[in-house]
Amino acid sequence: MINVANSIILSFSAEVNAAIIACIASVIAAFISIYQTVISRRDNKKNITRVDLLQSKQIFETKLDEFFIPLRHHLENSKTLFKILKKGKPATFRTLTHLLNKKQIYPDTNQKLKLNKNDISLIKAIIKIGKKIEQLIHDKSYLIGDDTEFVKEYIPRPGYDNLPYEQDMTLLSLLASHLVTIRMAFNDDLSGQRNNFEGFVFPNEINVRVNEKIIELETKISSIEAQILKLNK
């Protein structure tokens, strides 16, 4: 009887142990499954975030490479040529208004100004750059999107509000209008009526705002690269 009892007990213990082992295995399998699900979801979330970041980075890089950096290059070239052109001329000299009225008397010198051969060559070079800017605006200005600096009415900041810029225009439309009118004035397609065109002189602030936009975009790209690097760890 004792042997039978011991046999029953051993058999029962084996069944219990097997059940416990099976239960433990089941729990471990469940934990592994949950862990794998959590890891998978986390990785999927990381991948989605990474894709979103890469897309944003590409948008910012396209804005930089295809519009703002070329625009800055042209603007800086034009600015340099204008500095050369303005040397030795009255402080109130403006290329556009002078071309509209070549016989005007400048108040700071009380004299007329006659452009020489070098002046004409410089203006031709400025106009040539202006055509490149016009083409760039025509082809790539859609990259700006809804950027308030360039698509809303231009309001000059202090230090740039000393000229009577035309109202209800964006900074880019004011620039484009200046480029067209100065070319027409140089070709004698426009003359006189200076007061009607004074608001279309070159908007000097555009150089500042374009540089600011480039710095802003470069900062955003650097921030995205740091976030991507963190995701990859």
GROMACS .gro file of C-alpha atoms in nm:
model
  233
    1MET     CA    1   0.000   0.000   0.000
    2ILE     CA    2   0.279   0.235   0.090
    3ASN     CA    3   0.448   0.177  -0.244
    4VAL     CA    4   0.122   0.242  -0.427
    5ALA     CA    5   0.069   0.563  -0.228
    6ASN     CA    6   0.421   0.679  -0.298
    7SER     CA    7   0.373   0.603  -0.666
    8ILE     CA    8   0.052   0.806  -0.673
    9ILE     CA    9   0.219   1.097  -0.492
   10LEU     CA   10   0.516   1.091  -0.728
   11SER     CA   11   0.286   1.078  -1.029
   12PHE     CA   12   0.080   1.369  -0.893
   13SER     CA   13   0.394   1.570  -0.820
   14ALA     CA   14   0.519   1.510  -1.173
   15GLU     CA   15   0.190   1.628  -1.316
   16VAL     CA   16   0.196   1.937  -1.092
   17ASN     CA   17   0.554   2.012  -1.187
   18ALA     CA   18   0.472   1.968  -1.552
   19ALA     CA   19   0.175   2.201  -1.514
   20ILE     CA   20   0.385   2.459  -1.330
   21ILE     CA   21   0.657   2.437  -1.592
   22ALA     CA   22   0.399   2.469  -1.866
   23CYS     CA   23   0.244   2.767  -1.689
   24ILE     CA   24   0.581   2.934  -1.643
   25ALA     CA   25   0.668   2.870  -2.006
   26SER     CA   26   0.335   3.015  -2.109
   27VAL     CA   27   0.392   3.326  -1.898
   28ILE     CA   28   0.745   3.367  -2.037
   29ALA     CA   29   0.615   3.326  -2.391
   30ALA     CA   30   0.346   3.586  -2.320
   31PHE     CA   31   0.604   3.830  -2.181
   32ILE     CA   32   0.830   3.770  -2.482
   33SER     CA   33   0.538   3.831  -2.716
   34ILE     CA   34   0.439   4.150  -2.532
   35TYR     CA   35   0.801   4.268  -2.528
   36GLN     CA   36   0.840   4.200  -2.900
   37THR     CA   37   0.514   4.384  -2.969
   38VAL     CA   38   0.631   4.685  -2.762
   39ILE     CA   39   0.971   4.686  -2.935
   40SER     CA   40   0.806   4.652  -3.276
   41ARG     CA   41   0.567   4.938  -3.206
   42ARG     CA   42   0.850   5.152  -3.072
   43ASP     CA   43   1.062   5.079  -3.380
   44ASN     CA   44   0.767   5.151  -3.609
   45LYS     CA   45   0.705   5.479  -3.430
   46LYS     CA   46   1.075   5.565  -3.461
   47ASN     CA   47   1.069   5.482  -3.831
   48ILE     CA   48   0.762   5.700  -3.888
   49THR     CA   49   0.925   5.985  -3.695
   50ARG     CA   50   1.250   5.934  -3.888
   51VAL     CA   51   1.068   5.945  -4.223
   52ASP     CA   52   0.882   6.263  -4.120
   53LEU     CA   53   1.207   6.426  -4.010
   54LEU     CA   54   1.385   6.328  -4.331
   55GLN     CA   55   1.100   6.470  -4.539
   56SER     CA   56   1.111   6.798  -4.345
   57LYS     CA   57   1.489   6.811  -4.386
   58GLN     CA   58   1.456   6.758  -4.760
   59ILE     CA   59   1.202   7.040  -4.786
   60PHE     CA   60   1.430   7.280  -4.597
   61GLU     CA   61   1.735   7.176  -4.801
   62THR     CA   62   1.543   7.226  -5.127
   63LYS     CA   63   1.438   7.575  -5.017
   64LEU     CA   64   1.799   7.656  -4.937
   65ASP     CA   65   1.970   7.500  -5.237
   66GLU     CA   66   1.720   7.594  -5.506
   67PHE     CA   67   1.596   7.936  -5.396
   68PHE     CA   68   1.740   8.121  -5.098
   69ILE     CA   69   2.113   8.053  -5.148
   70PRO     CA   70   2.103   8.135  -5.524
   71LEU     CA   71   1.896   8.445  -5.444
   72ARG     CA   72   2.150   8.558  -5.184
   73HIS     CA   73   2.431   8.502  -5.433
   74HIS     CA   74   2.264   8.722  -5.696
   75LEU     CA   75   2.166   8.989  -5.442
   76GLU     CA   76   2.519   9.011  -5.301
   77ASN     CA   77   2.665   9.041  -5.651
   78SER     CA   78   2.418   9.316  -5.736
   79LYS     CA   79   2.488   9.492  -5.405
   80THR     CA   80   2.862   9.489  -5.469
   81LEU     CA   81   2.821   9.634  -5.817
   82PHE     CA   82   2.591   9.906  -5.685
   83LYS     CA   83   2.851  10.002  -5.421
   84ILE     CA   84   3.103  10.049  -5.699
   85LEU     CA   85   2.850  10.243  -5.908
   86LYS     CA   86   2.765  10.477  -5.619
   87LYS     CA   87   3.123  10.577  -5.543
   88GLY     CA   88   3.173  10.949  -5.597
   89LYS     CA   89   2.802  11.010  -5.650
   90PRO     CA   90   2.556  11.212  -5.439
   91ALA     CA   91   2.425  11.042  -5.123
   92THR     CA   92   2.071  11.063  -5.260
   93PHE     CA   93   2.162  10.886  -5.585
   94ARG     CA   94   1.924  10.604  -5.677
   95THR     CA   95   1.975  10.421  -6.007
   96LEU     CA   96   1.606  10.397  -6.094
   97THR     CA   97   1.510  10.756  -6.019
   98HIS     CA   98   1.819  10.887  -6.197
   99LEU     CA   99   1.740  10.689  -6.512
  100LEU     CA  100   1.385  10.828  -6.505
  101ASN     CA  101   1.517  11.183  -6.488
  102LYS     CA  102   1.878  11.215  -6.602
  103LYS     CA  103   1.862  11.596  -6.578
  104GLN     CA  104   1.763  11.610  -6.213
  105ILE     CA  105   1.953  11.839  -5.977
  106TYR     CA  106   2.085  11.659  -5.666
  107PRO     CA  107   2.022  11.870  -5.353
  108ASP     CA  108   2.341  11.763  -5.174
  109THR     CA  109   2.561  11.881  -5.466
  110ASN     CA  110   2.320  12.121  -5.639
  111GLN     CA  111   2.439  11.974  -5.968
  112LYS     CA  112   2.331  11.734  -6.239
  113LEU     CA  113   2.497  11.395  -6.274
  114LYS     CA  114   2.614  11.246  -6.601
  115LEU     CA  115   2.682  10.873  -6.608
  116ASN     CA  116   3.012  10.774  -6.772
  117LYS     CA  117   3.102  10.462  -6.968
  118ASN     CA  118   3.195  10.268  -6.654
  119ASP     CA  119   2.864  10.361  -6.491
  120ILE     CA  120   2.673  10.234  -6.793
  121SER     CA  121   2.867   9.906  -6.792
  122LEU     CA  122   2.798   9.857  -6.421
  123ILE     CA  123   2.426   9.923  -6.468
  124LYS     CA  124   2.419   9.673  -6.756
  125ALA     CA  125   2.582   9.413  -6.528
  126ILE     CA  126   2.329   9.489  -6.250
  127ILE     CA  127   2.042   9.451  -6.496
  128LYS     CA  128   2.185   9.119  -6.618
  129ILE     CA  129   2.188   8.990  -6.260
  130GLY     CA  130   1.837   9.127  -6.219
  131LYS     CA  131   1.716   8.907  -6.504
  132LYS     CA  132   1.859   8.603  -6.325
  133ILE     CA  133   1.674   8.705  -6.009
  134GLU     CA  134   1.350   8.750  -6.205
  135GLN     CA  135   1.389   8.403  -6.354
  136LEU     CA  136   1.463   8.253  -6.013
  137ILE     CA  137   1.153   8.415  -5.863
  138HIS     CA  138   0.943   8.298  -6.156
  139ASP     CA  139   1.071   7.938  -6.142
  140LYS     CA  140   1.127   7.874  -5.772
  141SER     CA  141   0.930   8.120  -5.555
  142TYR     CA  142   0.670   7.846  -5.492
  143LEU     CA  143   0.926   7.695  -5.253
  144ILE     CA  144   0.863   7.982  -5.012
  145GLY     CA  145   0.522   7.840  -4.920
  146ASP     CA  146   0.342   8.051  -4.660
  147ASP     CA  147   0.650   8.225  -4.523
  148THR     CA  148   0.522   8.555  -4.383
  149GLU     CA  149   0.852   8.731  -4.450
  150PHE     CA  150   0.798   8.708  -4.824
  151VAL     CA  151   0.431   8.642  -4.903
  152LYS     CA  152   0.259   8.905  -4.688
  153GLU     CA  153   0.258   9.281  -4.726
  154TYR     CA  154   0.606   9.422  -4.684
  155ILE     CA  155   0.643   9.654  -4.387
  156PRO     CA  156   0.999   9.793  -4.361
  157ARG     CA  157   1.173   9.759  -4.027
  158PRO     CA  158   1.329  10.059  -3.855
  159GLY     CA  159   1.636  10.164  -4.048
  160TYR     CA  160   1.482  10.063  -4.382
  161ASP     CA  161   1.170  10.278  -4.369
  162ASN     CA  162   1.331  10.598  -4.497
  163LEU     CA  163   1.210  10.539  -4.853
  164PRO     CA  164   0.849  10.569  -4.973
  165TYR     CA  165   0.808  10.206  -5.078
  166GLU     CA  166   0.493  10.115  -5.268
  167GLN     CA  167   0.220   9.991  -5.033
  168ASP     CA  168   0.030   9.660  -5.039
  169MET     CA  169   0.317   9.467  -5.199
  170THR     CA  170   0.519   9.171  -5.083
  171LEU     CA  171   0.894   9.201  -5.052
  172LEU     CA  172   0.949   8.977  -5.354
  173SER     CA  173   0.691   9.154  -5.570
  174LEU     CA  174   0.854   9.486  -5.481
  175LEU     CA  175   1.193   9.346  -5.581
  176ALA     CA  176   1.059   9.203  -5.907
  177SER     CA  177   0.883   9.533  -5.990
  178HIS     CA  178   1.206   9.723  -5.928
  179LEU     CA  179   1.400   9.494  -6.160
  180VAL     CA  180   1.144   9.541  -6.438
  181THR     CA  181   1.117   9.918  -6.403
  182ILE     CA  182   1.494   9.978  -6.385
  183ARG     CA  183   1.544   9.774  -6.701
  184MET     CA  184   1.269   9.965  -6.879
  185ALA     CA  185   1.410  10.299  -6.760
  186PHE     CA  186   1.760  10.203  -6.878
  187ASN     CA  187   1.619  10.114  -7.221
  188ASP     CA  188   1.436  10.450  -7.230
  189ASP     CA  189   1.100  10.273  -7.227
  190LEU     CA  190   1.021  10.479  -6.917
  191SER     CA  191   1.109  10.840  -6.849
  192GLY     CA  192   0.985  11.122  -6.633
  193GLN     CA  193   0.701  11.086  -6.381
  194ARG     CA  194   0.960  11.016  -6.114
  195ASN     CA  195   0.703  11.042  -5.835
  196ASN     CA  196   0.512  10.748  -5.982
  197PHE     CA  197   0.814  10.518  -5.957
  198GLU     CA  198   0.991  10.631  -5.639
  199GLY     CA  199   0.817  10.354  -5.444
  200PHE     CA  200   0.987  10.090  -5.660
  201VAL     CA  201   1.348  10.159  -5.569
  202PHE     CA  202   1.554   9.858  -5.464
  203PRO     CA  203   1.438   9.719  -5.126
  204ASN     CA  204   1.772   9.694  -4.944
  205GLU     CA  205   1.617   9.501  -4.657
  206ILE     CA  206   1.568   9.195  -4.874
  207ASN     CA  207   1.939   9.110  -4.835
  208VAL     CA  208   1.894   9.108  -4.457
  209ARG     CA  209   1.577   8.900  -4.460
  210VAL     CA  210   1.716   8.646  -4.705
  211ASN     CA  211   2.025   8.600  -4.486
  212GLU     CA  212   1.801   8.556  -4.181
  213LYS     CA  213   1.594   8.295  -4.364
  214ILE     CA  214   1.907   8.103  -4.464
  215ILE     CA  215   2.027   8.097  -4.103
  216GLU     CA  216   1.681   7.987  -3.987
  217LEU     CA  217   1.667   7.700  -4.237
  218GLU     CA  218   2.021   7.588  -4.156
  219THR     CA  219   1.932   7.587  -3.786
  220LYS     CA  220   1.623   7.375  -3.854
  221ILE     CA  221   1.827   7.128  -4.059
  222SER     CA  222   2.086   7.097  -3.781
  223SER     CA  223   1.809   7.036  -3.527
  224ILE     CA  224   1.656   6.762  -3.745
  225GLU     CA  225   1.995   6.594  -3.792
  226ALA     CA  226   2.039   6.590  -3.412
  227GLN     CA  227   1.694   6.433  -3.368
  228ILE     CA  228   1.768   6.167  -3.628
  229LEU     CA  229   2.099   6.087  -3.463
  230LYS     CA  230   1.919   6.045  -3.130
  231LEU     CA  231   1.665   5.810  -3.291
  232ASN     CA  232   1.942   5.595  -3.434
  233LYS     CA  233   2.099   5.531  -3.095
   0.00000   0.00000   0.00000
